[in-house]
PDB file of C-alpha atoms in Angstrom:
ATOM      1  CA  MET A   1     -29.605  -3.056 -22.286  1.00  0.00           C
ATOM      2  CA  PRO A   2     -26.208  -4.169 -20.574  1.00  0.00           C
ATOM      3  CA  GLN A   3     -25.254  -2.802 -17.254  1.00  0.00           C
ATOM      4  CA  THR A   4     -22.581  -0.255 -17.253  1.00  0.00           C
ATOM      5  CA  LEU A   5     -19.518  -1.408 -15.205  1.00  0.00           C
ATOM      6  CA  VAL A   6     -16.301  -0.139 -14.007  1.00  0.00           C
ATOM      7  CA  MET A   7     -13.284  -1.778 -12.302  1.00  0.00           C
ATOM      8  CA  GLY A   8     -10.551  -0.391 -10.235  1.00  0.00           C
ATOM      9  CA  ILE A   9      -7.237  -1.955  -9.906  1.00  0.00           C
ATOM     10  CA  ASP A  10      -4.626  -1.844  -7.081  1.00  0.00           C
ATOM     11  CA  GLY A  11      -1.635  -3.398  -8.160  1.00  0.00           C
ATOM     12  CA  GLY A  12       0.912  -3.730  -5.136  1.00  0.00           C
ATOM     13  CA  GLN A  13       4.368  -5.269  -4.478  1.00  0.00           C
ATOM     14  CA  SER A  14       2.641  -8.357  -2.861  1.00  0.00           C
ATOM     15  CA  THR A  15      -1.008  -8.258  -4.058  1.00  0.00           C
ATOM     16  CA  THR A  16      -3.265  -7.122  -6.939  1.00  0.00           C
ATOM     17  CA  ARG A  17      -6.789  -6.333  -6.018  1.00  0.00           C
ATOM     18  CA  ALA A  18      -9.672  -5.885  -8.627  1.00  0.00           C
ATOM     19  CA  LEU A  19     -12.887  -4.255  -7.666  1.00  0.00           C
ATOM     20  CA  ILE A  20     -16.051  -4.155  -9.900  1.00  0.00           C
ATOM     21  CA  ALA A  21     -18.711  -1.383  -9.377  1.00  0.00           C
ATOM     22  CA  ASP A  22     -21.801  -0.163 -11.354  1.00  0.00           C
ATOM     23  CA  MET A  23     -22.543   3.448 -12.187  1.00  0.00           C
ATOM     24  CA  GLU A  24     -24.604   3.692  -9.064  1.00  0.00           C
ATOM     25  CA  GLY A  25     -21.624   3.168  -7.035  1.00  0.00           C
ATOM     26  CA  ASN A  26     -22.595  -0.285  -5.828  1.00  0.00           C
ATOM     27  CA  LEU A  27     -19.559  -2.544  -5.148  1.00  0.00           C
ATOM     28  CA  LEU A  28     -20.301  -6.007  -6.867  1.00  0.00           C
ATOM     29  CA  GLY A  29     -17.186  -8.168  -6.427  1.00  0.00           C
ATOM     30  CA  LEU A  30     -13.650  -8.461  -5.376  1.00  0.00           C
ATOM     31  CA  GLY A  31     -10.894 -10.393  -6.853  1.00  0.00           C
ATOM     32  CA  VAL A  32      -7.245 -10.954  -5.621  1.00  0.00           C
ATOM     33  CA  GLY A  33      -4.049 -11.907  -7.441  1.00  0.00           C
ATOM     34  CA  GLY A  34      -0.245 -11.821  -6.980  1.00  0.00           C
ATOM     35  CA  ALA A  35       2.359  -9.181  -7.200  1.00  0.00           C
ATOM     36  CA  SER A  36       2.349  -6.534  -9.793  1.00  0.00           C
ATOM     37  CA  ASN A  37       5.646  -4.942  -9.542  1.00  0.00           C
ATOM     38  CA  HIS A  38       9.407  -5.348 -10.626  1.00  0.00           C
ATOM     39  CA  ILE A  39       8.109  -5.661 -14.158  1.00  0.00           C
ATOM     40  CA  HIS A  40      11.850  -5.510 -15.581  1.00  0.00           C
ATOM     41  CA  GLU A  41      12.910  -8.603 -13.507  1.00  0.00           C
ATOM     42  CA  PRO A  42      12.894 -12.161 -14.945  1.00  0.00           C
ATOM     43  CA  GLY A  43       9.491 -13.490 -15.452  1.00  0.00           C
ATOM     44  CA  GLY A  44       8.083  -9.940 -14.391  1.00  0.00           C
ATOM     45  CA  PRO A  45       5.801  -9.472 -17.501  1.00  0.00           C
ATOM     46  CA  GLU A  46       4.211 -12.792 -17.245  1.00  0.00           C
ATOM     47  CA  ARG A  47       3.854 -12.594 -13.542  1.00  0.00           C
ATOM     48  CA  LEU A  48       1.913  -9.141 -13.914  1.00  0.00           C
ATOM     49  CA  ARG A  49      -0.353 -10.787 -16.647  1.00  0.00           C
ATOM     50  CA  GLN A  50      -1.144 -13.607 -14.475  1.00  0.00           C
ATOM     51  CA  SER A  51      -1.806 -11.289 -11.263  1.00  0.00           C
ATOM     52  CA  LEU A  52      -4.207  -9.328 -13.465  1.00  0.00           C
ATOM     53  CA  ARG A  53      -6.055 -12.397 -14.802  1.00  0.00           C
ATOM     54  CA  THR A  54      -6.428 -13.957 -11.286  1.00  0.00           C
ATOM     55  CA  ALA A  55      -7.701 -10.885  -9.747  1.00  0.00           C
ATOM     56  CA  LEU A  56      -9.995 -10.026 -12.671  1.00  0.00           C
ATOM     57  CA  ASN A  57     -11.436 -13.621 -12.767  1.00  0.00           C
ATOM     58  CA  GLY A  58     -12.125 -13.535  -9.103  1.00  0.00           C
ATOM     59  CA  ALA A  59     -13.944 -10.224  -9.248  1.00  0.00           C
ATOM     60  CA  LEU A  60     -15.981 -11.591 -11.934  1.00  0.00           C
ATOM     61  CA  GLN A  61     -16.781 -14.601 -10.115  1.00  0.00           C
ATOM     62  CA  SER A  62     -17.442 -12.710  -6.707  1.00  0.00           C
ATOM     63  CA  ALA A  63     -19.875 -10.496  -8.824  1.00  0.00           C
ATOM     64  CA  SER A  64     -21.540 -13.369 -10.396  1.00  0.00           C
ATOM     65  CA  LEU A  65     -20.735 -12.025 -13.870  1.00  0.00           C
ATOM     66  CA  PRO A  66     -19.795 -13.944 -17.029  1.00  0.00           C
ATOM     67  CA  ALA A  67     -16.173 -14.425 -18.148  1.00  0.00           C
ATOM     68  CA  ASP A  68     -16.785 -12.136 -21.411  1.00  0.00           C
ATOM     69  CA  THR A  69     -17.917  -9.041 -19.359  1.00  0.00           C
ATOM     70  CA  ARG A  70     -16.564  -5.783 -20.630  1.00  0.00           C
ATOM     71  CA  PHE A  71     -16.279  -2.573 -18.702  1.00  0.00           C
ATOM     72  CA  ALA A  72     -16.724   1.088 -19.583  1.00  0.00           C
ATOM     73  CA  VAL A  73     -13.495   1.862 -17.685  1.00  0.00           C
ATOM     74  CA  ALA A  74     -10.661   0.067 -15.913  1.00  0.00           C
ATOM     75  CA  LEU A  75      -8.634   2.097 -13.889  1.00  0.00           C
ATOM     76  CA  CYS A  76      -5.300   0.673 -12.492  1.00  0.00           C
ATOM     77  CA  GLY A  77      -3.166   2.294  -9.547  1.00  0.00           C
ATOM     78  CA  MET A  78       0.024   0.408 -10.223  1.00  0.00           C
ATOM     79  CA  THR A  79       3.039   0.263  -7.975  1.00  0.00           C
ATOM     80  CA  GLY A  80       5.294   0.060 -10.862  1.00  0.00           C
ATOM     81  CA  GLY A  81       4.862   2.034 -14.055  1.00  0.00           C
ATOM     82  CA  GLY A  82       6.067   2.677 -17.508  1.00  0.00           C
ATOM     83  CA  PRO A  83       5.170   1.607 -21.098  1.00  0.00           C
ATOM     84  CA  LEU A  84       5.296  -2.114 -20.529  1.00  0.00           C
ATOM     85  CA  VAL A  85       2.940  -1.959 -17.662  1.00  0.00           C
ATOM     86  CA  GLU A  86       0.493  -0.041 -19.658  1.00  0.00           C
ATOM     87  CA  GLN A  87       0.678  -2.254 -22.495  1.00  0.00           C
ATOM     88  CA  ILE A  88      -0.094  -5.288 -20.513  1.00  0.00           C
ATOM     89  CA  CYS A  89      -2.870  -3.648 -18.604  1.00  0.00           C
ATOM     90  CA  HIS A  90      -4.536  -2.651 -21.999  1.00  0.00           C
ATOM     91  CA  GLN A  91      -3.901  -6.307 -23.310  1.00  0.00           C
ATOM     92  CA  GLU A  92      -5.487  -7.993 -20.325  1.00  0.00           C
ATOM     93  CA  LEU A  93      -8.366  -5.759 -19.089  1.00  0.00           C
ATOM     94  CA  PRO A  94     -11.458  -5.928 -21.386  1.00  0.00           C
ATOM     95  CA  ALA A  95     -12.617  -2.335 -20.972  1.00  0.00           C
ATOM     96  CA  GLU A  96     -13.459   0.401 -23.525  1.00  0.00           C
ATOM     97  CA  LYS A  97     -11.263   2.730 -21.692  1.00  0.00           C
ATOM     98  CA  VAL A  98      -8.137   1.705 -19.669  1.00  0.00           C
ATOM     99  CA  VAL A  99      -6.355   4.135 -17.382  1.00  0.00           C
ATOM    100  CA  VAL A 100      -3.118   3.479 -16.021  1.00  0.00           C
ATOM    101  CA  THR A 101      -1.710   5.741 -13.034  1.00  0.00           C
ATOM    102  CA  HIS A 102       0.779   5.357 -10.318  1.00  0.00           C
ATOM    103  CA  ASP A 103      -0.658   3.955  -7.084  1.00  0.00           C
ATOM    104  CA  THR A 104       0.552   6.988  -5.414  1.00  0.00           C
ATOM    105  CA  ARG A 105      -2.425   8.910  -7.014  1.00  0.00           C
ATOM    106  CA  THR A 106      -4.986   6.242  -5.707  1.00  0.00           C
ATOM    107  CA  ALA A 107      -3.507   6.300  -2.428  1.00  0.00           C
ATOM    108  CA  LEU A 108      -3.868  10.191  -2.354  1.00  0.00           C
ATOM    109  CA  TYR A 109      -7.393   9.841  -3.197  1.00  0.00           C
ATOM    110  CA  CYS A 110      -7.848   7.564  -0.119  1.00  0.00           C
ATOM    111  CA  VAL A 111      -6.891  10.528   1.865  1.00  0.00           C
ATOM    112  CA  THR A 112      -7.918  13.676   0.332  1.00  0.00           C
ATOM    113  CA  GLN A 113     -10.713  12.679  -2.496  1.00  0.00           C
ATOM    114  CA  GLY A 114      -8.878  14.833  -4.916  1.00  0.00           C
ATOM    115  CA  ARG A 115      -7.896  17.576  -2.862  1.00  0.00           C
ATOM    116  CA  PRO A 116      -4.380  19.079  -2.073  1.00  0.00           C
ATOM    117  CA  GLY A 117      -2.604  17.152   0.617  1.00  0.00           C
ATOM    118  CA  ALA A 118      -0.042  14.158   0.801  1.00  0.00           C
ATOM    119  CA  VAL A 119       0.029  10.528   1.671  1.00  0.00           C
ATOM    120  CA  VAL A 120       2.631   8.081   2.463  1.00  0.00           C
ATOM    121  CA  ILE A 121       2.174   4.354   1.167  1.00  0.00           C
ATOM    122  CA  ALA A 122       3.927   1.894   3.360  1.00  0.00           C
ATOM    123  CA  GLY A 123       3.423  -1.646   2.309  1.00  0.00           C
ATOM    124  CA  THR A 124       6.192  -4.160   1.142  1.00  0.00           C
ATOM    125  CA  GLY A 125       7.877  -0.886   0.170  1.00  0.00           C
ATOM    126  CA  SER A 126       7.399   2.828   1.026  1.00  0.00           C
ATOM    127  CA  VAL A 127       6.791   6.201  -1.053  1.00  0.00           C
ATOM    128  CA  ALA A 128       5.347   9.553  -0.234  1.00  0.00           C
ATOM    129  CA  PHE A 129       3.345  11.631  -2.748  1.00  0.00           C
ATOM    130  CA  GLY A 130       1.526  14.960  -2.650  1.00  0.00           C
ATOM    131  CA  MET A 131      -0.309  17.559  -4.712  1.00  0.00           C
ATOM    132  CA  ASN A 132      -0.940  21.144  -4.115  1.00  0.00           C
ATOM    133  CA  GLU A 133      -3.676  23.523  -5.063  1.00  0.00           C
ATOM    134  CA  ASP A 134      -1.870  24.326  -8.490  1.00  0.00           C
ATOM    135  CA  GLY A 135      -1.950  20.642  -9.236  1.00  0.00           C
ATOM    136  CA  GLU A 136       1.930  20.492  -8.824  1.00  0.00           C
ATOM    137  CA  ILE A 137       3.115  17.019  -7.537  1.00  0.00           C
ATOM    138  CA  ALA A 138       6.322  15.776  -5.615  1.00  0.00           C
ATOM    139  CA  SER A 139       7.463  12.221  -4.287  1.00  0.00           C
ATOM    140  CA  VAL A 140       9.583  11.213  -1.857  1.00  0.00           C
ATOM    141  CA  GLY A 141      11.180   7.740  -1.334  1.00  0.00           C
ATOM    142  CA  GLY A 142      10.317   4.776  -3.657  1.00  0.00           C
ATOM    143  CA  TRP A 143      13.794   3.848  -4.025  1.00  0.00           C
ATOM    144  CA  GLY A 144      13.179   0.098  -3.477  1.00  0.00           C
ATOM    145  CA  TYR A 145      14.395  -2.530  -0.943  1.00  0.00           C
ATOM    146  CA  LEU A 146      18.057  -2.104  -1.368  1.00  0.00           C
ATOM    147  CA  MET A 147      18.379   1.818  -1.746  1.00  0.00           C
ATOM    148  CA  GLY A 148      15.401   2.783   0.496  1.00  0.00           C
ATOM    149  CA  ASP A 149      11.990   1.861   1.576  1.00  0.00           C
ATOM    150  CA  GLU A 150      12.372   3.119   5.053  1.00  0.00           C
ATOM    151  CA  GLY A 151       9.628   2.448   7.347  1.00  0.00           C
ATOM    152  CA  SER A 152       8.201  -0.293   5.004  1.00  0.00           C
ATOM    153  CA  ALA A 153       6.897  -3.876   6.097  1.00  0.00           C
ATOM    154  CA  TYR A 154      10.136  -5.108   4.478  1.00  0.00           C
ATOM    155  CA  TRP A 155      12.311  -2.658   6.441  1.00  0.00           C
ATOM    156  CA  ILE A 156      10.439  -3.240   9.713  1.00  0.00           C
ATOM    157  CA  ALA A 157      11.035  -7.066   9.231  1.00  0.00           C
ATOM    158  CA  LEU A 158      14.845  -6.549   8.485  1.00  0.00           C
ATOM    159  CA  GLN A 159      15.248  -4.357  11.452  1.00  0.00           C
ATOM    160  CA  ALA A 160      13.683  -7.070  13.657  1.00  0.00           C
ATOM    161  CA  ILE A 161      15.810  -9.769  12.029  1.00  0.00           C
ATOM    162  CA  ASN A 162      19.123  -7.786  12.612  1.00  0.00           C
ATOM    163  CA  ALA A 163      18.047  -6.896  16.285  1.00  0.00           C
ATOM    164  CA  CYS A 164      17.732 -10.662  16.967  1.00  0.00           C
ATOM    165  CA  ALA A 165      21.038 -11.499  15.276  1.00  0.00           C
ATOM    166  CA  ARG A 166      22.672  -8.620  17.314  1.00  0.00           C
ATOM    167  CA  ALA A 167      21.136  -9.927  20.415  1.00  0.00           C
ATOM    168  CA  GLU A 168      22.303 -13.302  19.533  1.00  0.00           C
ATOM    169  CA  ASP A 169      25.901 -12.128  19.393  1.00  0.00           C
ATOM    170  CA  GLY A 170      25.388 -10.300  22.923  1.00  0.00           C
ATOM    171  CA  ARG A 171      25.896  -6.840  21.124  1.00  0.00           C
ATOM    172  CA  ILE A 172      22.650  -5.757  22.545  1.00  0.00           C
ATOM    173  CA  PRO A 173      20.441  -7.153  25.352  1.00  0.00           C
ATOM    174  CA  PRO A 174      18.393 -10.312  24.718  1.00  0.00           C
ATOM    175  CA  THR A 175      14.911  -9.860  23.262  1.00  0.00           C
ATOM    176  CA  TRP A 176      11.938 -12.205  23.170  1.00  0.00           C
ATOM    177  CA  LEU A 177      11.277 -10.668  19.802  1.00  0.00           C
ATOM    178  CA  LYS A 178      13.679 -13.589  18.721  1.00  0.00           C
ATOM    179  CA  ARG A 179      11.095 -16.053  19.577  1.00  0.00           C
ATOM    180  CA  VAL A 180       8.347 -14.215  17.801  1.00  0.00           C
ATOM    181  CA  ILE A 181      10.465 -14.002  14.487  1.00  0.00           C
ATOM    182  CA  LEU A 182      11.453 -17.846  14.676  1.00  0.00           C
ATOM    183  CA  GLU A 183       7.846 -18.773  15.167  1.00  0.00           C
ATOM    184  CA  HIS A 184       6.520 -16.590  12.359  1.00  0.00           C
ATOM    185  CA  PHE A 185       8.932 -18.323   9.827  1.00  0.00           C
ATOM    186  CA  GLY A 186       8.447 -21.788  11.382  1.00  0.00           C
ATOM    187  CA  VAL A 187      12.261 -22.474  12.072  1.00  0.00           C
ATOM    188  CA  GLU A 188      14.020 -23.548  15.077  1.00  0.00           C
ATOM    189  CA  SER A 189      17.029 -21.158  15.316  1.00  0.00           C
ATOM    190  CA  LEU A 190      18.500 -17.957  13.548  1.00  0.00           C
ATOM    191  CA  ALA A 191      20.922 -20.119  11.931  1.00  0.00           C
ATOM    192  CA  ALA A 192      18.003 -22.002  10.087  1.00  0.00           C
ATOM    193  CA  LEU A 193      16.638 -18.687   9.240  1.00  0.00           C
ATOM    194  CA  HIS A 194      19.844 -17.405   7.936  1.00  0.00           C
ATOM    195  CA  ARG A 195      20.008 -20.317   5.647  1.00  0.00           C
ATOM    196  CA  LEU A 196      16.418 -19.809   4.178  1.00  0.00           C
ATOM    197  CA  ILE A 197      17.220 -16.078   3.681  1.00  0.00           C
ATOM    198  CA  TYR A 198      20.637 -16.446   1.922  1.00  0.00           C
ATOM    199  CA  SER A 199      19.426 -19.441  -0.070  1.00  0.00           C
ATOM    200  CA  GLU A 200      16.624 -17.084  -1.526  1.00  0.00           C
ATOM    201  CA  GLN A 201      13.843 -19.314  -0.183  1.00  0.00           C
ATOM    202  CA  LEU A 202      12.074 -16.476   1.028  1.00  0.00           C
ATOM    203  CA  SER A 203      10.557 -13.904  -1.148  1.00  0.00           C
ATOM    204  CA  ARG A 204      10.630 -10.117  -0.184  1.00  0.00           C
ATOM    205  CA  GLY A 205       6.755 -10.393   0.294  1.00  0.00           C
ATOM    206  CA  GLN A 206       7.405 -13.335   2.764  1.00  0.00           C
ATOM    207  CA  LEU A 207      10.229 -11.547   4.641  1.00  0.00           C
ATOM    208  CA  ALA A 208       8.053  -8.456   4.851  1.00  0.00           C
ATOM    209  CA  SER A 209       5.193 -10.372   6.276  1.00  0.00           C
ATOM    210  CA  ALA A 210       7.263 -10.610   9.622  1.00  0.00           C
ATOM    211  CA  ALA A 211       6.430  -6.873  10.170  1.00  0.00           C
ATOM    212  CA  GLN A 212       2.877  -8.162  11.445  1.00  0.00           C
ATOM    213  CA  ALA A 213       4.602 -10.325  13.927  1.00  0.00           C
ATOM    214  CA  VAL A 214       6.815  -7.284  15.064  1.00  0.00           C
ATOM    215  CA  SER A 215       3.286  -5.273  15.548  1.00  0.00           C
ATOM    216  CA  ASP A 216       1.840  -8.236  17.572  1.00  0.00           C
ATOM    217  CA  ALA A 217       5.110  -8.247  19.757  1.00  0.00           C
ATOM    218  CA  ALA A 218       4.947  -4.522  20.238  1.00  0.00           C
ATOM    219  CA  LYS A 219       1.373  -4.945  21.503  1.00  0.00           C
ATOM    220  CA  LEU A 220       2.547  -7.142  24.142  1.00  0.00           C
ATOM    221  CA  GLY A 221       5.034  -4.534  25.237  1.00  0.00           C
ATOM    222  CA  GLU A 222       8.215  -6.119  23.647  1.00  0.00           C
ATOM    223  CA  ARG A 223      10.651  -3.056  23.777  1.00  0.00           C
ATOM    224  CA  THR A 224      12.754  -3.932  20.766  1.00  0.00           C
ATOM    225  CA  ALA A 225       9.633  -4.145  18.745  1.00  0.00           C
ATOM    226  CA  ILE A 226       8.393  -0.947  20.146  1.00  0.00           C
ATOM    227  CA  ARG A 227      11.494   1.027  19.306  1.00  0.00           C
ATOM    228  CA  ILE A 228      11.538  -0.306  15.471  1.00  0.00           C
ATOM    229  CA  LEU A 229       7.834   0.546  14.828  1.00  0.00           C
ATOM    230  CA  SER A 230       8.559   4.169  16.339  1.00  0.00           C
ATOM    231  CA  ASN A 231      11.575   4.413  14.065  1.00  0.00           C
ATOM    232  CA  ALA A 232       9.441   3.350  11.228  1.00  0.00           C
ATOM    233  CA  GLY A 233       6.629   5.862  11.931  1.00  0.00           C
ATOM    234  CA  LYS A 234       9.626   8.546  12.254  1.00  0.00           C
ATOM    235  CA  GLU A 235      10.971   7.659   8.873  1.00  0.00           C
ATOM    236  CA  LEU A 236       7.481   7.714   7.305  1.00  0.00           C
ATOM    237  CA  GLY A 237       6.574  11.092   8.865  1.00  0.00           C
ATOM    238  CA  LEU A 238       9.798  12.477   7.553  1.00  0.00           C
ATOM    239  CA  MET A 239       8.824  11.412   4.077  1.00  0.00           C
ATOM    240  CA  ALA A 240       5.493  13.401   4.530  1.00  0.00           C
ATOM    241  CA  VAL A 241       7.290  16.350   5.566  1.00  0.00           C
ATOM    242  CA  VAL A 242       9.596  16.484   2.883  1.00  0.00           C
ATOM    243  CA  VAL A 243       6.752  16.436   0.315  1.00  0.00           C
ATOM    244  CA  LEU A 244       4.860  19.121   1.877  1.00  0.00           C
ATOM    245  CA  ARG A 245       7.880  21.231   1.897  1.00  0.00           C
ATOM    246  CA  LYS A 246       8.585  20.652  -1.655  1.00  0.00           C
ATOM    247  CA  LEU A 247       5.074  21.820  -2.545  1.00  0.00           C
ATOM    248  CA  GLY A 248       4.995  24.785  -0.363  1.00  0.00           C
ATOM    249  CA  MET A 249       2.419  23.143   2.064  1.00  0.00           C
ATOM    250  CA  GLN A 250       4.105  23.044   5.203  1.00  0.00           C
ATOM    251  CA  HIS A 251       2.102  25.910   6.569  1.00  0.00           C
ATOM    252  CA  HIS A 252      -1.192  24.753   5.018  1.00  0.00           C
ATOM    253  CA  ARG A 253      -3.996  23.012   6.949  1.00  0.00           C
ATOM    254  CA  VAL A 254      -3.959  20.116   4.261  1.00  0.00           C
ATOM    255  CA  ARG A 255      -4.645  16.580   4.927  1.00  0.00           C
ATOM    256  CA  VAL A 256      -1.839  13.956   5.434  1.00  0.00           C
ATOM    257  CA  GLY A 257      -2.465  10.326   5.825  1.00  0.00           C
ATOM    258  CA  LEU A 258      -0.732   6.759   5.880  1.00  0.00           C
ATOM    259  CA  VAL A 259      -1.898   3.950   3.742  1.00  0.00           C
ATOM    260  CA  GLY A 260      -0.887   0.274   3.009  1.00  0.00           C
ATOM    261  CA  GLY A 261      -0.367  -2.855   5.129  1.00  0.00           C
ATOM    262  CA  VAL A 262       1.961  -0.950   7.634  1.00  0.00           C
ATOM    263  CA  ALA A 263      -1.028   1.419   8.418  1.00  0.00           C
ATOM    264  CA  ARG A 264      -2.387  -1.589  10.518  1.00  0.00           C
ATOM    265  CA  ALA A 265       0.529  -1.649  12.815  1.00  0.00           C
ATOM    266  CA  THR A 266       0.314  -0.785  16.584  1.00  0.00           C
ATOM    267  CA  ALA A 267       0.202   2.738  18.062  1.00  0.00           C
ATOM    268  CA  PRO A 268       3.941   3.299  18.533  1.00  0.00           C
ATOM    269  CA  LEU A 269       4.400   3.697  14.630  1.00  0.00           C
ATOM    270  CA  HIS A 270       1.255   6.054  14.224  1.00  0.00           C
ATOM    271  CA  GLU A 271       2.210   8.129  17.482  1.00  0.00           C
ATOM    272  CA  ALA A 272       5.684   8.617  15.930  1.00  0.00           C
ATOM    273  CA  PHE A 273       4.486   9.420  12.397  1.00  0.00           C
ATOM    274  CA  ARG A 274       2.028  11.902  13.598  1.00  0.00           C
ATOM    275  CA  ALA A 275       4.406  13.578  16.003  1.00  0.00           C
ATOM    276  CA  ARG A 276       7.090  13.982  13.051  1.00  0.00           C
ATOM    277  CA  VAL A 277       4.432  15.378  10.670  1.00  0.00           C
ATOM    278  CA  HIS A 278       3.093  17.885  13.525  1.00  0.00           C
ATOM    279  CA  ARG A 279       6.487  19.064  14.496  1.00  0.00           C
ATOM    280  CA  SER A 280       7.411  20.530  11.257  1.00  0.00           C
ATOM    281  CA  THR A 281       4.089  21.400   9.643  1.00  0.00           C
ATOM    282  CA  GLN A 282       0.469  22.610   9.918  1.00  0.00           C
ATOM    283  CA  ALA A 283      -0.904  19.410   8.097  1.00  0.00           C
ATOM    284  CA  GLU A 284      -3.692  17.478   9.746  1.00  0.00           C
ATOM    285  CA  VAL A 285      -2.906  13.871   9.939  1.00  0.00           C
ATOM    286  CA  VAL A 286      -6.078  11.707   9.129  1.00  0.00           C
ATOM    287  CA  LYS A 287      -7.102   8.247   8.548  1.00  0.00           C
ATOM    288  CA  PRO A 288      -7.556   7.267   4.825  1.00  0.00           C
ATOM    289  CA  ARG A 289     -11.256   6.960   4.080  1.00  0.00           C
ATOM    290  CA  PHE A 290     -11.176   3.691   2.301  1.00  0.00           C
ATOM    291  CA  PRO A 291      -8.620   1.350   0.863  1.00  0.00           C
ATOM    292  CA  MET A 292      -6.809   1.981  -2.556  1.00  0.00           C
ATOM    293  CA  VAL A 293      -8.730  -0.269  -4.537  1.00  0.00           C
ATOM    294  CA  VAL A 294     -11.871   1.434  -3.509  1.00  0.00           C
ATOM    295  CA  ALA A 295     -10.197   4.742  -4.580  1.00  0.00           C
ATOM    296  CA  ALA A 296      -9.409   3.185  -7.989  1.00  0.00           C
ATOM    297  CA  VAL A 297     -13.106   2.401  -8.498  1.00  0.00           C
ATOM    298  CA  CYS A 298     -14.195   6.028  -7.398  1.00  0.00           C
ATOM    299  CA  MET A 299     -11.695   7.368 -10.103  1.00  0.00           C
ATOM    300  CA  ALA A 300     -12.833   4.893 -12.542  1.00  0.00           C
ATOM    301  CA  LEU A 301     -16.535   6.101 -12.058  1.00  0.00           C
ATOM    302  CA  GLU A 302     -15.202   9.688 -12.526  1.00  0.00           C
ATOM    303  CA  GLN A 303     -13.508   8.433 -15.684  1.00  0.00           C
ATOM    304  CA  ALA A 304     -16.995   7.003 -16.864  1.00  0.00           C
ATOM    305  CA  GLY A 305     -18.644  10.332 -16.224  1.00  0.00           C
ATOM    306  CA  MET A 306     -19.890  10.181 -12.588  1.00  0.00           C
ATOM    307  CA  THR A 307     -19.548  12.953 -10.333  1.00  0.00           C
ATOM    308  CA  ALA A 308     -17.876  12.123  -7.302  1.00  0.00           C
ATOM    309  CA  ASP A 309     -19.410  13.511  -4.176  1.00  0.00           C
ATOM    310  CA  GLU A 310     -20.011  12.934  -0.427  1.00  0.00           C
ATOM    311  CA  ARG A 311     -22.825  10.527  -1.106  1.00  0.00           C
ATOM    312  CA  LEU A 312     -20.549   8.295  -3.324  1.00  0.00           C
ATOM    313  CA  TRP A 313     -17.729   8.320  -0.653  1.00  0.00           C
ATOM    314  CA  ARG A 314     -19.965   7.415   2.231  1.00  0.00           C
ATOM    315  CA  GLY A 315     -21.406   4.756   0.224  1.00  0.00           C
ATOM    316  CA  MET A 316     -18.092   3.438  -0.578  1.00  0.00           C
ATOM    317  CA  GLU A 317     -16.999   3.460   3.334  1.00  0.00           C
ATOM    318  CA  GLU A 318     -20.224   1.608   4.162  1.00  0.00           C
ATOM    319  CA  GLN A 319     -19.785  -1.000   1.499  1.00  0.00           C
ATOM    320  CA  ALA A 320     -16.144  -1.730   1.582  1.00  0.00           C
ATOM    321  CA  PRO A 321     -16.369  -4.081   4.727  1.00  0.00           C
ATOM    322  CA  ARG A 322     -18.583  -6.442   2.964  1.00  0.00           C
ATOM    323  CA  PHE A 323     -15.594  -7.314   1.010  1.00  0.00           C
ATOM    324  CA  GLY A 324     -13.034  -7.421   3.684  1.00  0.00           C
ATOM    325  CA  LEU A 325     -11.759  -3.976   2.691  1.00  0.00           C
ATOM    326  CA  ILE A 326     -11.062  -2.052   5.760  1.00  0.00           C
TER     327      ILE A 326
END
């Protein structure tokens, strides 16, 4: 009798991950593809298709499964939604049941495992989401890189580049963050970086990647980097506070967490995030239990009829590092 399998998909602004599990909660294979978002931009639909195919094929190879493997459930937590995204997911994923939801749902599961609370997703972009005991939901942010995304990796990178430009002009004191940023992009001067940016040779994801360089500089005590990360933490904390207020949970002992690439930033960001949440709410700030693609697998298992419990969640925590999922 064929093995019953499920797949979880985490479709982000820079990366798409697919993770396969069996009905015992054993993780079998991980695949990684490109960006899943901005579906309505030129080339968006085909980019999403290719990202899903690459992630799916990589997961099948990782799990040593044949290319024609079918799944009982594929659950997709996508950074961008809408009918077209659902249509493409249904077309590209070989599953009896394809469930497409927003990645805020999978992110919240990382923090609360289905219970009331709030989460802030900070990767290339940023958005906060929460759910109360009545099942009511609310979100804050998610306005995109032009209208919002405060505290995101892209925002952090732009703040750093702006600080370097201001220091170059003499509007603020010199900062050795400039050297860090130039090294990250492999250029000799801010003028060269200016040309790369305004000629659109750098994608949003490539620009956002500089957030890691800012975090590294902060670890070494660079003041401008520390200030930028602290401001990012305040912005992300404010998102969580407003979500809790919208849902009437600011005085409840619910969990709040930060997920996404920015969650790997250094202490100044986390300290500012925690302080902003604690200043205005009774919420408990916790680390996410596992990455979003693991949450998607847990939710897929539930859709397939498995009861999610402490045994499953502990097993997922233990297995995730084998696939580089931390």
